[in-house]
């Protein structure tokens, strides 16, 4: 048998990950050595015995064979947490295409100087009546932040400090001021060694509906019988999904298991977090982007030590090294942010299912608008499907009006607001209710072009048009390049260089003109460069310091505003016109979510969808909040085109300094793929190769981009193709060129 080699890492901490050592695998161990296994190896000059982890296997070596040492034995201490991390990294490397090092860096906690997370809590020092009086005072003095804290403390006697800081967006200075005034107490505790009792022992429990109880019992029964699987809970926002998660987690904890809860950061609201804190007290830890590396490491270390039971966080929380993982919840499983944008380009949903199967744990997916992937698999019986209908509480679904913008123009309305929308906005302003206007673009989205010769102002480094901003600058949203807007067309010198105005800034300008009395806030990528500014805008709107909030996708997530009774979607089909197989799905999700923002309080909501394509199925079904009909039409299209989830798709993206070289490499790789599959006739019939081609954005930051796609019903066939391409690139020793793999991509390139 041919000699096999193993890459071994002696000290599995981040800094050393980059330098694995190669060892020979002795014949008698060849069956038992795979990534994740702990082995004894001779190390260093004196061949001292050391324990290391196998992270990768290979058939060849770049070193002189006689210089390579041999693995001594397999360590019999069993599977450690690190072992399972390495196994998952290896799976990700194979499944998604990346180096083992990149995969290891994704799954292993960064070893850092410990900076302990300060666990602080805020306790009220006044009774409810006194607090209410203080709230009135603060409101009179225009101190909304103070009022927010005090109002929260009327509801809850004790609150976690970071919850107030982050989710109520209150500064530490404000909290200190309130402490000085004697309203509250800030205390630090060494909670982790001494977990205190749950925050509210007398938490008001809702009486679960029969449907909720059934789901919880079903999931747990499977689990107890060793048949843990994947479950999809489909239910509109407010239908009680979170109660189901809480119920499952609670019983998991009672069995000594832990839970990972993935929630897109943008959707993780104060109310939701509070519910988790109330139910599980200090056994909950929240991972978010504001934590330092040291704090994150500390958090993961605690999870490994069994000091917490539940972690809540975005995609990366998936790699929390719990010793006895029982369940992974993926809320809002359709969210695009669950797919990593850097290598390995893993999907958190699929990776969660893989991790869970290693631990015999359950996976619960939840969404109001399930991804095509999840619903397709649920219908195929791979996942168990649960439908939750109706909202708890009284809030009914909003009434939806579709407005045909072509008709508006016919009737001489050139404003961005249709007559219907204007009428309803006017009503809101007079009733003191709030409106949200949603546009799925940012900035002065549009490009600047010459009306005389058609010249489009483009970024000199990227193949995209520049966007005009109010300060007169032209900005590239890919690389950040900026230039002053020229007065004349650089091509024909005419002075008719105009912006195509359809962005949030322009909506705000139109509002000022048409509703001069309205107080307007704008939220998009430009106004929310920092996380804080994002929270600030939301807080201001929640405090009703504005009548109208104008924004992009980010306003449609999470956050309940009980006083919002009108949602306007200004150009619903903008997102449809993209050359992208997921455009219909994304539009449906966005519209459904946006519509769901209206009427969350006791007042009924209304929604106006303005569009040039009122008959498009994504728009019609979103207006009716009819997921099933949307799914049926969309899956027919995917099936016909053999797009995911019906088939699988691998995108291969080549970036290069020189255009010709990139083009050539892309062509060669495409040819190789076509060649392999001619050899294997039976499969070649179902393999489809698209390309080679320039990417839709053919240049970013002076790097040329070429792309091709392979489609096949069997994911593993695509993995084999990727492996073959990786070998090909390794032999070529590419310089100035990089190749990226993206399985079932979220966007086409
Ligand atoms: P989702 O996660 O689907 O948005 P939630 O679990 O947050 O739904 O429930 C929405 C609201 O309805 C919450 O305030 C919740 O407390 C309440 N609720 C959920 N289930 C019940 C129930 N069985 N009885 C009464 N209220 C419920
Ligand atoms: Zn011109
Ligand atoms: Zn650019």
Short mmCIF file of N, CA and C and ligand atoms in Angstrom, two decimals, residues 204-210 212 233 235-246 272 275 331-332 368 388 390-393 600, ligand 1:
data_model
loop_
_atom_site.label_atom_id
_atom_site.label_comp_id
_atom_site.label_asym_id
_atom_site.label_seq_id
_atom_site.Cartn_x
_atom_site.Cartn_y
_atom_site.Cartn_z
N UNK A 204 -43.90 35.16 34.42
CA UNK A 204 -45.26 34.82 34.00
C UNK A 204 -45.17 33.88 32.80
N UNK A 205 -45.54 32.64 33.01
CA UNK A 205 -45.49 31.67 31.92
C UNK A 205 -46.77 31.73 31.11
N UNK A 206 -46.64 31.67 29.80
CA UNK A 206 -47.85 31.57 29.00
C UNK A 206 -48.29 30.11 29.02
N UNK A 207 -49.58 29.91 28.82
CA UNK A 207 -50.07 28.54 28.72
C UNK A 207 -49.88 28.12 27.27
N UNK A 208 -49.02 27.16 27.03
CA UNK A 208 -48.70 26.79 25.65
C UNK A 208 -49.94 26.21 24.96
N UNK A 209 -50.05 26.51 23.68
CA UNK A 209 -51.14 25.94 22.90
C UNK A 209 -50.87 24.46 22.66
N UNK A 210 -51.88 23.75 22.21
CA UNK A 210 -51.72 22.33 21.98
C UNK A 210 -50.66 22.10 20.90
N UNK A 212 -48.12 24.03 20.12
CA UNK A 212 -46.78 24.27 20.68
C UNK A 212 -46.31 23.09 21.52
N UNK A 233 -39.93 24.75 11.80
CA UNK A 233 -41.15 25.36 12.31
C UNK A 233 -41.48 26.56 11.44
N UNK A 235 -43.90 29.54 10.77
CA UNK A 235 -44.97 30.33 11.39
C UNK A 235 -44.66 31.80 11.29
N UNK A 236 -45.68 32.61 11.07
CA UNK A 236 -45.46 34.05 10.94
C UNK A 236 -44.87 34.59 12.24
N UNK A 237 -44.26 35.76 12.15
CA UNK A 237 -43.73 36.41 13.34
C UNK A 237 -44.89 36.61 14.31
N UNK A 238 -44.66 36.20 15.53
CA UNK A 238 -45.72 36.35 16.53
C UNK A 238 -46.57 35.12 16.70
N UNK A 239 -46.23 34.05 15.99
CA UNK A 239 -47.07 32.85 16.09
C UNK A 239 -46.65 31.95 17.26
N UNK A 240 -45.56 32.31 17.92
CA UNK A 240 -45.20 31.55 19.12
C UNK A 240 -44.01 30.61 18.93
N UNK A 241 -43.18 30.85 17.93
CA UNK A 241 -42.02 29.99 17.70
C UNK A 241 -41.03 30.07 18.86
N UNK A 242 -40.78 31.30 19.31
CA UNK A 242 -39.79 31.46 20.38
C UNK A 242 -40.20 30.71 21.64
N UNK A 243 -41.50 30.69 21.94
CA UNK A 243 -41.98 29.90 23.08
C UNK A 243 -41.62 28.43 22.90
N UNK A 244 -41.70 27.95 21.66
CA UNK A 244 -41.36 26.55 21.38
C UNK A 244 -39.86 26.33 21.64
N UNK A 245 -39.03 27.26 21.16
CA UNK A 245 -37.58 27.12 21.40
C UNK A 245 -37.30 27.06 22.90
N UNK A 246 -37.92 27.99 23.64
CA UNK A 246 -37.67 28.08 25.08
C UNK A 246 -38.05 26.77 25.76
N UNK A 272 -36.66 39.85 22.96
CA UNK A 272 -36.31 38.45 22.80
C UNK A 272 -35.24 38.04 23.80
N UNK A 275 -36.45 37.61 27.28
CA UNK A 275 -37.15 36.35 27.52
C UNK A 275 -36.17 35.22 27.83
N UNK A 331 -32.94 30.35 14.23
CA UNK A 331 -34.12 31.18 14.02
C UNK A 331 -33.91 32.01 12.77
N UNK A 332 -34.98 32.35 12.08
CA UNK A 332 -34.90 33.10 10.82
C UNK A 332 -33.92 32.40 9.87
N UNK A 368 -40.67 32.58 9.26
CA UNK A 368 -41.98 32.95 8.73
C UNK A 368 -41.99 32.74 7.22
N UNK A 388 -47.28 26.67 12.09
CA UNK A 388 -47.95 27.42 13.16
C UNK A 388 -48.72 28.54 12.48
N UNK A 390 -51.49 31.86 12.59
CA UNK A 390 -52.09 32.90 13.43
C UNK A 390 -51.12 33.51 14.41
N UNK A 391 -51.41 34.72 14.82
CA UNK A 391 -50.58 35.41 15.79
C UNK A 391 -51.21 35.30 17.16
N UNK A 392 -50.35 35.25 18.18
CA UNK A 392 -50.87 35.35 19.54
C UNK A 392 -51.15 36.80 19.84
N UNK A 393 -51.98 37.04 20.81
CA UNK A 393 -52.39 38.41 21.06
C UNK A 393 -53.40 38.75 19.99
N UNK A 600 -48.20 46.09 14.70
CA UNK A 600 -47.76 45.10 15.69
C UNK A 600 -48.36 45.38 17.05
P1 LIG B 1 -42.43 34.18 17.25
O1 LIG B 1 -41.14 33.68 17.81
O2 LIG B 1 -43.06 33.22 16.27
O3 LIG B 1 -42.36 35.57 16.70
P2 LIG B 1 -43.24 34.41 20.00
O4 LIG B 1 -42.91 33.12 20.65
O5 LIG B 1 -42.30 35.55 20.22
O6 LIG B 1 -43.48 34.22 18.44
O7 LIG B 1 -44.71 34.82 20.44
C1 LIG B 1 -45.28 36.08 20.14
C2 LIG B 1 -46.00 36.63 21.36
O8 LIG B 1 -47.07 35.79 21.71
C3 LIG B 1 -45.10 36.69 22.57
O9 LIG B 1 -45.38 37.85 23.30
C4 LIG B 1 -45.46 35.46 23.35
O10 LIG B 1 -45.22 35.62 24.73
C5 LIG B 1 -46.91 35.29 23.02
N1 LIG B 1 -47.29 33.88 23.06
C6 LIG B 1 -46.66 32.85 22.46
N2 LIG B 1 -47.28 31.69 22.70
C7 LIG B 1 -48.33 31.99 23.49
C8 LIG B 1 -49.39 31.21 24.09
N3 LIG B 1 -49.47 29.89 23.94
N4 LIG B 1 -50.30 31.88 24.82
C9 LIG B 1 -50.23 33.21 24.97
N5 LIG B 1 -49.28 33.99 24.44
C10 LIG B 1 -48.34 33.40 23.70
#
